[in-house]
Short mmCIF file of C-alpha atoms in Angstrom, two decimals:
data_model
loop_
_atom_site.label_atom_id
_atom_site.label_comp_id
_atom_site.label_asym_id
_atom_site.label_seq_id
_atom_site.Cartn_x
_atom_site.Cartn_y
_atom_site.Cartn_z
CA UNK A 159 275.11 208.35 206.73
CA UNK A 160 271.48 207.17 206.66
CA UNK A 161 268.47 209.26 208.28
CA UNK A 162 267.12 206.53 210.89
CA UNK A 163 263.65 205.67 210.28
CA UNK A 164 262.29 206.78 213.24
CA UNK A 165 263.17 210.45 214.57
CA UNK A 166 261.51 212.86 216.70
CA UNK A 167 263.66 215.25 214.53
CA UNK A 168 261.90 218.82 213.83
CA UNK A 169 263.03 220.63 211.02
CA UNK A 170 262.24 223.69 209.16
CA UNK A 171 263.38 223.93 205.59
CA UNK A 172 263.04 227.11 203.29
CA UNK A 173 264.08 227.44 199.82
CA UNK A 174 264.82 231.18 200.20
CA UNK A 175 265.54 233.92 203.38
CA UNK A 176 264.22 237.01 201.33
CA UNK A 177 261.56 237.06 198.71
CA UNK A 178 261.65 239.61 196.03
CA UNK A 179 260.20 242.97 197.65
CA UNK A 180 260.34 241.79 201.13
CA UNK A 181 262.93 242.01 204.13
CA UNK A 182 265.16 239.55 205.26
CA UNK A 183 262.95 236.09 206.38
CA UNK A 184 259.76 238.36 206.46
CA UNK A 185 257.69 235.76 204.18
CA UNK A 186 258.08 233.15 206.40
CA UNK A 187 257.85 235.00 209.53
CA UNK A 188 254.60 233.25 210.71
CA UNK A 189 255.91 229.80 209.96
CA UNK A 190 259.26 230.46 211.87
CA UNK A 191 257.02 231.50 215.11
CA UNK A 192 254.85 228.65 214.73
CA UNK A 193 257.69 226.45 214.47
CA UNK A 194 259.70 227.27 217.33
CA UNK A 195 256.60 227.86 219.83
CA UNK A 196 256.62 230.05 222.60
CA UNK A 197 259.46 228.44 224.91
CA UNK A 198 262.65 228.76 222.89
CA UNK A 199 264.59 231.49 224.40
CA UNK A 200 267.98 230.48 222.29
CA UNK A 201 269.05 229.83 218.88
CA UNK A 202 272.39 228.87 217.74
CA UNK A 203 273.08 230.39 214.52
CA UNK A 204 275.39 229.12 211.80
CA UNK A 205 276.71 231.91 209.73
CA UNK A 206 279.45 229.77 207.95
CA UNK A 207 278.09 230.08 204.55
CA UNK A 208 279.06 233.90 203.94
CA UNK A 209 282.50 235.14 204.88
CA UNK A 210 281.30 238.47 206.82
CA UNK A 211 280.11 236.26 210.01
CA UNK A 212 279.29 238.85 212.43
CA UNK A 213 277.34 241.34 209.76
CA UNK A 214 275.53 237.90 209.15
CA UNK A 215 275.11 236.95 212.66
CA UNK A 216 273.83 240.58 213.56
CA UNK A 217 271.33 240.36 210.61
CA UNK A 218 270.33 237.16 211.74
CA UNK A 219 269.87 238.10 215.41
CA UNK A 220 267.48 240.60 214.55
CA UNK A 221 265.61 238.39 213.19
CA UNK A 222 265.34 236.13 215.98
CA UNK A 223 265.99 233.02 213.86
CA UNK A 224 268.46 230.54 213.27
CA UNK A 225 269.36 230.19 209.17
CA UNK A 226 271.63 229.42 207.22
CA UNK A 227 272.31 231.00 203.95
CA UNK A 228 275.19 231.75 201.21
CA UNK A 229 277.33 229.47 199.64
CA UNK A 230 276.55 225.44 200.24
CA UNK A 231 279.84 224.35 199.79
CA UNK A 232 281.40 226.57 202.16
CA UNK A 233 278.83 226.31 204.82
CA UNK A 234 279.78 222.15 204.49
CA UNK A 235 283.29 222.53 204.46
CA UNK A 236 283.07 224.62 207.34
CA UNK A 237 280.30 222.40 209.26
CA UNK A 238 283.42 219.64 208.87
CA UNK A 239 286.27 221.82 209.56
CA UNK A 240 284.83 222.76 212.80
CA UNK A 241 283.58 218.96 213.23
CA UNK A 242 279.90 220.03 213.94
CA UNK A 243 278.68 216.78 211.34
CA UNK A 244 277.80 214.71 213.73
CA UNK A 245 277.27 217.29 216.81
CA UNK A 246 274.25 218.92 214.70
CA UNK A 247 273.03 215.45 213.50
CA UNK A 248 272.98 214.36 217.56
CA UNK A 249 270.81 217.18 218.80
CA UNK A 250 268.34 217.23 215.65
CA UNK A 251 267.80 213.71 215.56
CA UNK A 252 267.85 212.60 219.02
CA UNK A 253 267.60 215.28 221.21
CA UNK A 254 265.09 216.86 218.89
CA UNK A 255 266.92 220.42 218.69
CA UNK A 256 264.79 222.23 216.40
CA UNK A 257 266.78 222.98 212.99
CA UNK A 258 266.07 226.04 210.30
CA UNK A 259 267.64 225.95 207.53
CA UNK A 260 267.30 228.12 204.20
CA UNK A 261 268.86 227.92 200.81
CA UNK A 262 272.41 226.62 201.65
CA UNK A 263 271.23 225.85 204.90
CA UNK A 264 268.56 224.01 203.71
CA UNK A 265 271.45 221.88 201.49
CA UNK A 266 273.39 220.86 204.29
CA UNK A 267 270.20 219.97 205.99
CA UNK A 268 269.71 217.03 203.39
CA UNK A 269 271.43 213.55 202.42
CA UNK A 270 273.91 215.25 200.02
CA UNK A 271 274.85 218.71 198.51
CA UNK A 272 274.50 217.17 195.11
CA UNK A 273 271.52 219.20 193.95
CA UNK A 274 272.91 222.23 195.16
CA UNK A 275 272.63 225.62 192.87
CA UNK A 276 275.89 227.05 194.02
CA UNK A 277 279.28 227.74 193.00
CA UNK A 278 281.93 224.95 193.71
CA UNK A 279 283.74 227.93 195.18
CA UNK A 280 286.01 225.61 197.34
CA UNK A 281 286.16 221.70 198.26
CA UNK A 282 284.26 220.19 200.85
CA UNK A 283 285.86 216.66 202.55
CA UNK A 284 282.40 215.08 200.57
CA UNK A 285 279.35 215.99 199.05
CA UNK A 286 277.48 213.93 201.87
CA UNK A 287 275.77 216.06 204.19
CA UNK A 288 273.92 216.23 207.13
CA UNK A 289 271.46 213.87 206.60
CA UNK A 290 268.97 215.29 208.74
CA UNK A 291 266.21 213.83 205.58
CA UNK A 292 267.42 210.95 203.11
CA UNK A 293 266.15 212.57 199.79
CA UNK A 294 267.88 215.62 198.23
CA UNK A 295 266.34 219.67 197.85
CA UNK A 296 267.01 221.77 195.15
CA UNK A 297 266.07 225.21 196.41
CA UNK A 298 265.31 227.92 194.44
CA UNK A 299 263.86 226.02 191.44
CA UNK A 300 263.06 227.94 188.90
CA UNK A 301 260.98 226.86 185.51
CA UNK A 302 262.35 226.20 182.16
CA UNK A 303 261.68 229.41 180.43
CA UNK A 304 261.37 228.69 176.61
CA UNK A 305 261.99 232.12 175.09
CA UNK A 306 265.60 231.82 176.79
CA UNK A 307 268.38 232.54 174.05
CA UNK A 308 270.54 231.53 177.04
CA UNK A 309 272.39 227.97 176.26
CA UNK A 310 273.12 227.02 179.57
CA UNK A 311 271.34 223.49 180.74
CA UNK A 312 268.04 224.37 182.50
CA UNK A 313 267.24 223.34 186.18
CA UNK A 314 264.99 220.08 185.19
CA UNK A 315 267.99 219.51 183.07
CA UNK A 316 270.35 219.13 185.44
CA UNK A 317 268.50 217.48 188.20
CA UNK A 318 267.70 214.76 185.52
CA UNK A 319 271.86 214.17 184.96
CA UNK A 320 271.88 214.13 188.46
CA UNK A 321 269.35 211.44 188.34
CA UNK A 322 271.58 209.41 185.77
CA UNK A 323 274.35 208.58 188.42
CA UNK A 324 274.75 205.73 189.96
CA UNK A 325 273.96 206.72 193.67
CA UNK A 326 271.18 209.11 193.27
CA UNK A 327 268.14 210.27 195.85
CA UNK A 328 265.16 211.65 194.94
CA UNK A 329 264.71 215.87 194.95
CA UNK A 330 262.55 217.54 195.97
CA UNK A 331 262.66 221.37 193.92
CA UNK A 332 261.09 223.96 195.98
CA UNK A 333 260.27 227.12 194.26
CA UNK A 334 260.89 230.34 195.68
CA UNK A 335 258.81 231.16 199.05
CA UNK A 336 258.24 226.86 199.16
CA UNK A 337 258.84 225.72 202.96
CA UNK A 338 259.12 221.91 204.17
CA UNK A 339 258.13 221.43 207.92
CA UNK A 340 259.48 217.98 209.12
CA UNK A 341 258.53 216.95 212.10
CA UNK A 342 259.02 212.95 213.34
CA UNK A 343 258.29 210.87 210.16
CA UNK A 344 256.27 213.16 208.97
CA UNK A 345 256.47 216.57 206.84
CA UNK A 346 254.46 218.63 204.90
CA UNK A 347 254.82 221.10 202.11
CA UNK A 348 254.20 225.01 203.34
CA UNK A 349 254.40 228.62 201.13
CA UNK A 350 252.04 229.40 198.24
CA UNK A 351 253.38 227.27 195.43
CA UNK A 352 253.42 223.70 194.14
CA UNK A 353 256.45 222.05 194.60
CA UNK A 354 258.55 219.56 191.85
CA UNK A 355 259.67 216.00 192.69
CA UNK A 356 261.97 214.04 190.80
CA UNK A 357 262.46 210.82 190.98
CA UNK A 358 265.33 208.22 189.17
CA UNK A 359 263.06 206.57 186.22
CA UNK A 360 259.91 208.76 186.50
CA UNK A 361 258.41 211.76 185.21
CA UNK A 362 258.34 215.28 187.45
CA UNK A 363 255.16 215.23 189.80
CA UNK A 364 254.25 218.75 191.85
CA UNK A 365 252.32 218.70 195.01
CA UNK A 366 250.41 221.11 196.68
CA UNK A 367 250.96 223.23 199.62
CA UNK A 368 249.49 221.44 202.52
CA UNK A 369 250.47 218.14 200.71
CA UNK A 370 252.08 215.54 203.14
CA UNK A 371 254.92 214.32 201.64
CA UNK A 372 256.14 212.01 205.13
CA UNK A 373 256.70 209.07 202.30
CA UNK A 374 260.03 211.02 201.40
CA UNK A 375 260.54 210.21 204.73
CA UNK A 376 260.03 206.21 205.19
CA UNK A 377 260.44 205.01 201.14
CA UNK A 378 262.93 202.80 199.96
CA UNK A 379 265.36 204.86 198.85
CA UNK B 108 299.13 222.06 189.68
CA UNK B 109 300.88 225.08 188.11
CA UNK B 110 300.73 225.62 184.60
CA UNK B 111 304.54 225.81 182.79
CA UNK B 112 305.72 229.25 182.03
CA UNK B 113 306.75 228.38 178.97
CA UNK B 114 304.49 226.08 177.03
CA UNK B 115 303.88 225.80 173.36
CA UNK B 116 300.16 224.41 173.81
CA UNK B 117 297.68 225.19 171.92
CA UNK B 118 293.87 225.67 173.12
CA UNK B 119 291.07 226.39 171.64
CA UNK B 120 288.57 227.13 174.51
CA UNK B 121 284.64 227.82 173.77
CA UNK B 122 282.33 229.11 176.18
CA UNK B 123 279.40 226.94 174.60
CA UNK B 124 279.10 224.62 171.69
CA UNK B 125 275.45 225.49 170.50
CA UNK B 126 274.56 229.25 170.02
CA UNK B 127 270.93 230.22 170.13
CA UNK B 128 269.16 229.40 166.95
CA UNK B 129 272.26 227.32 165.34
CA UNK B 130 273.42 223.94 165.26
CA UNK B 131 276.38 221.98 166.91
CA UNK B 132 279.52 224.15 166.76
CA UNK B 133 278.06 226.16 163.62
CA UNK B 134 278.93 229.29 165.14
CA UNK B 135 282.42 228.65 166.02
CA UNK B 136 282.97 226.38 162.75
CA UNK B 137 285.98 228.55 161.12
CA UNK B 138 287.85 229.11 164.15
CA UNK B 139 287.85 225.19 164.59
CA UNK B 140 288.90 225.14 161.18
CA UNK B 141 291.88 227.89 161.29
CA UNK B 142 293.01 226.61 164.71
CA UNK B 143 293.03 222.70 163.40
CA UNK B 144 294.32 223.76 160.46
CA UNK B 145 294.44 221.47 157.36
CA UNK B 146 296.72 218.81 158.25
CA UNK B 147 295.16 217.36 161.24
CA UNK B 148 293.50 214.31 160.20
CA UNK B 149 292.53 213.01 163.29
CA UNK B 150 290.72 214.25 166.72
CA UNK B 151 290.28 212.42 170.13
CA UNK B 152 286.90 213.32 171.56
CA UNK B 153 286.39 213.36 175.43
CA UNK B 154 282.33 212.29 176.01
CA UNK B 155 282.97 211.83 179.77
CA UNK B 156 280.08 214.47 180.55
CA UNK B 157 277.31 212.77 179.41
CA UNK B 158 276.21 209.52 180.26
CA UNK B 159 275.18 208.59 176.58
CA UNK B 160 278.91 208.83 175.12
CA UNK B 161 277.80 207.16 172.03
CA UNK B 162 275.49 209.35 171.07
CA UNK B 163 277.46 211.79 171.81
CA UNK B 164 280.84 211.03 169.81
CA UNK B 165 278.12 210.26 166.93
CA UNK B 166 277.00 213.92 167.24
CA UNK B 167 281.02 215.19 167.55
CA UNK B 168 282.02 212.87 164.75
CA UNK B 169 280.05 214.55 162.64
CA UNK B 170 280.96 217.82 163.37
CA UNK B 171 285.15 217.04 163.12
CA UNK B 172 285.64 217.93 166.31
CA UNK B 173 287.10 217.36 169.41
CA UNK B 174 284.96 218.68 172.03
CA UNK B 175 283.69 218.22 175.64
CA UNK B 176 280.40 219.50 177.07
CA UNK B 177 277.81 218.75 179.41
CA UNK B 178 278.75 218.48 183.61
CA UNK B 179 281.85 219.74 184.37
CA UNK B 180 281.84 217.18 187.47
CA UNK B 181 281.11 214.45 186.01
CA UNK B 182 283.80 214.88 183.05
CA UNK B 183 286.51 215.79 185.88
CA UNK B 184 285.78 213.18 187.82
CA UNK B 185 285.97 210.53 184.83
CA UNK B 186 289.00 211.71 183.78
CA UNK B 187 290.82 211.20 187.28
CA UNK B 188 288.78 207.34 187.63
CA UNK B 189 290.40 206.49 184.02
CA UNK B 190 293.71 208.32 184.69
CA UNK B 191 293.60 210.61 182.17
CA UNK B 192 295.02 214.14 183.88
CA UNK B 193 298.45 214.06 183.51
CA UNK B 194 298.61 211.92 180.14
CA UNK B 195 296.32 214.74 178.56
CA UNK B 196 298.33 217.96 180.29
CA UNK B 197 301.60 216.13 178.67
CA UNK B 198 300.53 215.80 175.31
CA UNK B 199 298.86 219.25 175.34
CA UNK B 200 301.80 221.24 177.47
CA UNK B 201 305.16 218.82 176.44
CA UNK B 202 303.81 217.39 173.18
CA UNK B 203 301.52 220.75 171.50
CA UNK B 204 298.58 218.38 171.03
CA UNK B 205 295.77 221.03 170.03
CA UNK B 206 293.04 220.78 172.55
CA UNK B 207 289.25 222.08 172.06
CA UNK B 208 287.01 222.88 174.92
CA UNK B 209 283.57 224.12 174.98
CA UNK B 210 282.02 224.64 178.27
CA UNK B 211 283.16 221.86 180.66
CA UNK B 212 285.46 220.93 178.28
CA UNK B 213 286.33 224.61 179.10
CA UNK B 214 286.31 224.28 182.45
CA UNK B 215 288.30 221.51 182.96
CA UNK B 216 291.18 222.80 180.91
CA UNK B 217 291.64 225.68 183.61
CA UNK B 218 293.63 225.83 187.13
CA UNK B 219 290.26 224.23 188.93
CA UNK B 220 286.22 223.73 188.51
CA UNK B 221 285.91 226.20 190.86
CA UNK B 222 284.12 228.52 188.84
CA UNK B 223 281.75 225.86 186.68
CA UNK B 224 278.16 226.56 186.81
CA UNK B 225 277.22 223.10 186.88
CA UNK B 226 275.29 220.81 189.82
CA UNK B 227 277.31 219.44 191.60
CA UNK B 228 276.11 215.32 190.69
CA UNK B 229 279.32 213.40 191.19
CA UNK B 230 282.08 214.32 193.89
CA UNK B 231 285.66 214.23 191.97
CA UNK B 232 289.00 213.37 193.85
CA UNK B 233 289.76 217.18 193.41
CA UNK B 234 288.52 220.29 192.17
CA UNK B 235 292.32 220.72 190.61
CA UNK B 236 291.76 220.53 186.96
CA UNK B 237 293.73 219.58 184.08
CA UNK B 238 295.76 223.65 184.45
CA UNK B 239 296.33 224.15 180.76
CA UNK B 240 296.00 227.42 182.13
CA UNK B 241 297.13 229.07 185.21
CA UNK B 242 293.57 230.73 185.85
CA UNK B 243 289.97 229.79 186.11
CA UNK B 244 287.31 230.19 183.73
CA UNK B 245 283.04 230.90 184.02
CA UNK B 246 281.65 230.02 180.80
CA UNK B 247 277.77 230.96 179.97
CA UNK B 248 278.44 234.25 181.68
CA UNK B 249 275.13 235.89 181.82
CA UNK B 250 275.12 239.31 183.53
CA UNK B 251 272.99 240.39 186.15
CA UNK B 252 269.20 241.38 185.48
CA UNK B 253 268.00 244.20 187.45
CA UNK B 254 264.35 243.58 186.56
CA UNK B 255 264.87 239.85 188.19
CA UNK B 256 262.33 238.55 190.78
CA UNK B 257 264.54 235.36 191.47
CA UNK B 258 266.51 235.56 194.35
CA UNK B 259 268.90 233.37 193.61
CA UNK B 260 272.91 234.73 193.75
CA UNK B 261 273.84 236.72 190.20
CA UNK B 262 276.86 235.15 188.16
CA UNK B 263 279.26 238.16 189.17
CA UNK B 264 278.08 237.51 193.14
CA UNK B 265 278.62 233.73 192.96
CA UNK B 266 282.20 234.75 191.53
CA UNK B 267 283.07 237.64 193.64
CA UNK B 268 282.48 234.57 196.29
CA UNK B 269 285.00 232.32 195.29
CA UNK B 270 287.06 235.90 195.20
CA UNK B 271 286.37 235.58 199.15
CA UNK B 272 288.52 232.21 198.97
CA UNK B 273 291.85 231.98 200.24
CA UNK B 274 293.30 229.91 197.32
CA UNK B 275 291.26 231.45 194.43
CA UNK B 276 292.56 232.62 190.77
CA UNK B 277 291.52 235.01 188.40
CA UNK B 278 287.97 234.75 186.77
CA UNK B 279 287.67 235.38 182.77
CA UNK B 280 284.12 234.97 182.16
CA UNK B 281 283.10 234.17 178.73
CA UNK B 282 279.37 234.95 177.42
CA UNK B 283 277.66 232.91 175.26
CA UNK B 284 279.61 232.84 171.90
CA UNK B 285 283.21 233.54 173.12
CA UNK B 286 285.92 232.05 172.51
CA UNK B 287 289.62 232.11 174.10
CA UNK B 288 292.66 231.23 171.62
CA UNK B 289 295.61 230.19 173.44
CA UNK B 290 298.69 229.78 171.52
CA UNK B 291 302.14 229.14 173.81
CA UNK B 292 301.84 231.93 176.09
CA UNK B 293 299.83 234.30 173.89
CA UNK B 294 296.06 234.04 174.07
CA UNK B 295 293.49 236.44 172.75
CA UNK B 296 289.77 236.60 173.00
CA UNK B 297 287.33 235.54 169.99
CA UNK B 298 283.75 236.19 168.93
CA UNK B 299 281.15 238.47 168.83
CA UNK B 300 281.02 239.43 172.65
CA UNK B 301 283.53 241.07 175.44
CA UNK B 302 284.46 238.98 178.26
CA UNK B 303 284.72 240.33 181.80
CA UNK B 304 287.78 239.42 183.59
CA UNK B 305 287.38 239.21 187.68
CA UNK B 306 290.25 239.44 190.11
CA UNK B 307 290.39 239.46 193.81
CA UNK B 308 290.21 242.69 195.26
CA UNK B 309 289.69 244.37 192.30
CA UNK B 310 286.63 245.60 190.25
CA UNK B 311 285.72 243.43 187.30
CA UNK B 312 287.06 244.87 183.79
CA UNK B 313 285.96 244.29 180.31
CA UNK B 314 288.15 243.29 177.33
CA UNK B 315 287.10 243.14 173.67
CA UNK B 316 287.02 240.84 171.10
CA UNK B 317 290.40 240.51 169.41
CA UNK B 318 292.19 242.28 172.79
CA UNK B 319 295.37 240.30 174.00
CA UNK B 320 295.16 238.42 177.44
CA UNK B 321 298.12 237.05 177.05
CA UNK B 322 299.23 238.47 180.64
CA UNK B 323 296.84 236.33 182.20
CA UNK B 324 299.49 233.26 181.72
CA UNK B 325 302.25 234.89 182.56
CA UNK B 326 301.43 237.05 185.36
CA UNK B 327 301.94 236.58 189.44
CA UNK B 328 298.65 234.60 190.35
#
């Protein structure tokens, strides 16, 4: 499935739904008004990605926000068990439903779940997702720390092997607090650190907050 | 995929193959060397999970080892594209072929990839794995730290997820350093470390080095 090139699509991405000392969506609270405006009286919420739906729901409703967090390959599975693919893709893309997403919702959001952090905890139909952008995020990206004794590969490590497969999109790594607002053909990086992009063949850049990244948006992929 | 109940394999299954500070398989080197024994004279190495399998059978070569490391996905998946599964499971399980695992090479050995900690890169047919053994495996366990700012999901979270699962197996994580000896249907646990062994519905327990697991092959999964 291939984002269409031009969209009125409105999308609001988050690499996290709780920052460390802060409540449930509170760091992003200003962004989340801003986004939806004054006139949305509804949200549809999503709460496939944890298994206790209506604790998540409840949280969720308090916040006044529709999210998505928890496990990525669960919330897909689910998204096509329930055939809501192409549903979801419908209303963002043409009937410009506005779409939230964090961590695993923020996944799902994107061309495939293949720079996902989560556990493969069961088996989605594919790793293609909802394709609501045609570049990859990796949420939650956290640095290389060198005085780690631990051997496992770091994050740059594995987003590189993901970049040495055949069919491969560029990711974008946003760090903890990092927001992407998408709106049309454009979008712009929000939050109060740099983000990482990777691309097949080049080095790591970071952009600033307040960057416009809309090229993600109209490349050649 | 079940696992025989009587099987004289014989697995040698590491949770990494480079400790902190040492070289390629240095810190497992005499457990390689009692479990080969002396009259094996010749290995088959498996360098499906990197992309530079030349360099990487160099590096094995040199160590007399069979081994397999790097993504768990992209090994799996290989194997299925070059029909490898069941050829493999026979010589191991009908034909006591000694097989060594470290990490995905780990992982793959088990009931499914369920429980890798790898990105998800490449999509195989099936998370159903080559079932050496009738239960899963978490290598690079790395416990939870309380003084964390991330807010990513801990190891024991992202398993006590897949513990959520319908179809989901017991969990022996392995820490850096660990190493499970299977022998027929006897396996105990190796190295310096404990491993902590997760099951659905109950709390997680720890077993020491040298301890005999040999009920987690045998018993109602």
């Amino acid at each position: 499935m291939a984002a269409p090139t031009k969209s009125s699509r409105k999308l609001l991405l988050l690499s996290n739904s709780t920052s460390h000392g802060g409540g449930y969506l509170d760091y992003c609270e200003q962004q989340i008004k801003d986004f939806l405006g004054r006139n949305v009286k509804k949200v549809v919420f999503v709460p496939y990605a944890l298994t206790d739906r209506d604790w998540y729901t409840d949280i969720a409703r308090k916040r006044f926000a529709e999210l998505g967090g928890g496990n990525t390959f669960r919330l897909l599975k689910t998204l096509y068990d329930e055939k809501l693919v192409e549903p979801i893709r419908t209303q963002v893309l043409k009937h410009s439903i506005p779409y939230i997403g964090s961590s695993a919702g923020t996944n799902v959001a994107t061309a495939t779940i293949n720079t996902t952090n989560d556990m493969p905890i069961t088996c989605p139909p594919t790793f293609e997702a909802l394709a609501l952008i045609p570049f990859n995020i990796n949420p939650h990206y956290i640095d290389s720390d060198p005085s780690s004794k631990h051997m496992g590969e770091t994050r740059e490590k594995r987003i590189m092997e993901y970049h040495e497969e055949a069919h491969c999109r560029p990711v974008l790594a946003l760090r903890e607090g990092s927001i992407l607002w998408v709106e049309g053909n454009k979008t712009t990086l929000l939050g109060g650190l740099s983000a990482r992009l990777f691309r097949k063949g080049e080095l790591p850049a970071e952009y600033s907050p307040g960057d416009d990244l809309s090229f993600l948006l109209t490349a050649g992929l």
